[in-house]
Amino acid sequence: MKTRTKVAVYPGSFDPITLGHLDVVTRATHLFDRVIVAVAKREEKGPVFGFRERVRLVKAATRGVPGVEVDSFSGLLVDFVQKKKACAVIRGMRAVMDFDYEFQMALTNRKLASRVETVFFVPSEKYFYLSSSLVRELAKMGGSLSCFVPPPVEKALRRKFPPRVGRRTTPTKKR
Ligand code: PNS
């Protein structure tokens, strides 16, 4: 008997990918044969990382996770999902803060393509509060990043926001 390969698409801006995203991807691979992480172009959102860099970082972060591919899309998500012959959209659901937005998106996508299901994964509680915007803020302020992002992302963030050199001191006047 021929069994159908179950393909899912995990879309997002991934600006940048975090350990929370990675946790969701890994959980999704336990249910689906292939998981396509789809980086949305969305340059209009003014991302910190350009589109190519976000794709590069997602590839670097997911290298070694079996069953994961990285791709990108612009335009409607459901068009991409159907082109890839995927049956589901993966999204992470953290606390209630995500609910309204995710619910609206899932129902809109269902209206556009009734056979595409949205499947929500709850990330590990370690990452419940984690978001790309928090990581961007920490990076700008020179905060520690290793608990939040994979090493290639940390490196890229440090390059983007180099640590500030110690404050310039005004020379004291000689009396
Ligand atoms: O990581 P994000 O920014 O929450 O991801 C949101 C994303 C890119 C998945 C969503 O905005 C999207 O699917 N955009 C593509 C346009 C689309 O299909 N819109 C209709 C569904 S709301």
PDB file of C-alpha atoms and ligand atoms in Angstrom, residues 10-15 21 38-42 45 73-79 89 91 101-102 104-106 108-109 112 132, ligand 1:
ATOM      1  CA  TYR A  10       6.508  26.324   8.916  1.00  0.00           C
ATOM      2  CA  PRO A  11       6.328  29.966   7.776  1.00  0.00           C
ATOM      3  CA  GLY A  12       7.673  33.040   9.485  1.00  0.00           C
ATOM      4  CA  SER A  13       9.788  36.140   9.221  1.00  0.00           C
ATOM      5  CA  PHE A  14      12.570  34.522  11.282  1.00  0.00           C
ATOM      6  CA  ASP A  15      14.217  37.856  11.984  1.00  0.00           C
ATOM      7  CA  HIS A  21      11.525  28.365  16.574  1.00  0.00           C
ATOM      8  CA  ALA A  38       9.548  28.963   4.747  1.00  0.00           C
ATOM      9  CA  VAL A  39      11.129  32.361   5.237  1.00  0.00           C
ATOM     10  CA  ALA A  40       8.741  35.157   4.265  1.00  0.00           C
ATOM     11  CA  LYS A  41      10.388  37.942   2.260  1.00  0.00           C
ATOM     12  CA  ARG A  42       8.379  40.738   3.943  1.00  0.00           C
ATOM     13  CA  LYS A  45       8.411  45.104   7.692  1.00  0.00           C
ATOM     14  CA  PHE A  73       8.192  32.710  -0.279  1.00  0.00           C
ATOM     15  CA  SER A  74       6.566  36.004  -1.078  1.00  0.00           C
ATOM     16  CA  GLY A  75       2.870  36.499  -1.686  1.00  0.00           C
ATOM     17  CA  LEU A  76       0.178  34.360  -0.136  1.00  0.00           C
ATOM     18  CA  LEU A  77       1.229  31.602   2.207  1.00  0.00           C
ATOM     19  CA  VAL A  78      -1.515  29.222   1.037  1.00  0.00           C
ATOM     20  CA  ASP A  79      -0.262  29.480  -2.569  1.00  0.00           C
ATOM     21  CA  VAL A  89       0.881  25.039   8.203  1.00  0.00           C
ATOM     22  CA  ARG A  91       2.827  27.670  13.930  1.00  0.00           C
ATOM     23  CA  TYR A 101      -3.190  36.880  15.758  1.00  0.00           C
ATOM     24  CA  GLU A 102      -2.748  33.144  15.180  1.00  0.00           C
ATOM     25  CA  GLN A 104      -7.098  35.223  12.671  1.00  0.00           C
ATOM     26  CA  MET A 105      -4.328  33.947  10.433  1.00  0.00           C
ATOM     27  CA  ALA A 106      -5.448  30.311  10.639  1.00  0.00           C
ATOM     28  CA  THR A 108      -8.066  33.464   6.946  1.00  0.00           C
ATOM     29  CA  ASN A 109      -5.869  30.749   5.487  1.00  0.00           C
ATOM     30  CA  LEU A 112      -8.466  30.845   1.193  1.00  0.00           C
ATOM     31  CA  SER A 132      12.680  37.464  17.741  1.00  0.00           C
TER      32      SER A 132
HETATM   33  O1  PNS B   1       6.935  35.325  11.981  1.00  0.00           O
HETATM   34  P1  PNS B   1       5.706  36.098  11.619  1.00  0.00           P
HETATM   35  O2  PNS B   1       6.088  37.512  11.226  1.00  0.00           O
HETATM   36  O3  PNS B   1       4.646  36.047  12.679  1.00  0.00           O
HETATM   37  O4  PNS B   1       5.114  35.387  10.307  1.00  0.00           O
HETATM   38  C1  PNS B   1       3.923  35.828   9.733  1.00  0.00           C
HETATM   39  C2  PNS B   1       3.739  35.218   8.323  1.00  0.00           C
HETATM   40  C3  PNS B   1       4.886  35.584   7.424  1.00  0.00           C
HETATM   41  C4  PNS B   1       3.652  33.706   8.443  1.00  0.00           C
HETATM   42  C5  PNS B   1       2.384  35.772   7.759  1.00  0.00           C
HETATM   43  O5  PNS B   1       2.378  37.151   7.804  1.00  0.00           O
HETATM   44  C6  PNS B   1       2.107  35.308   6.335  1.00  0.00           C
HETATM   45  O6  PNS B   1       1.729  34.181   6.119  1.00  0.00           O
HETATM   46  N1  PNS B   1       2.326  36.208   5.353  1.00  0.00           N
HETATM   47  C7  PNS B   1       2.104  35.909   3.967  1.00  0.00           C
HETATM   48  C8  PNS B   1       0.895  36.667   3.420  1.00  0.00           C
HETATM   49  C9  PNS B   1      -0.382  35.888   3.640  1.00  0.00           C
HETATM   50  O7  PNS B   1      -0.554  34.777   3.199  1.00  0.00           O
HETATM   51  N2  PNS B   1      -1.346  36.525   4.347  1.00  0.00           N
HETATM   52  C10 PNS B   1      -2.640  35.940   4.622  1.00  0.00           C
HETATM   53  C11 PNS B   1      -2.651  35.150   5.915  1.00  0.00           C
HETATM   54  S1  PNS B   1      -2.727  36.202   7.313  1.00  0.00           S
END
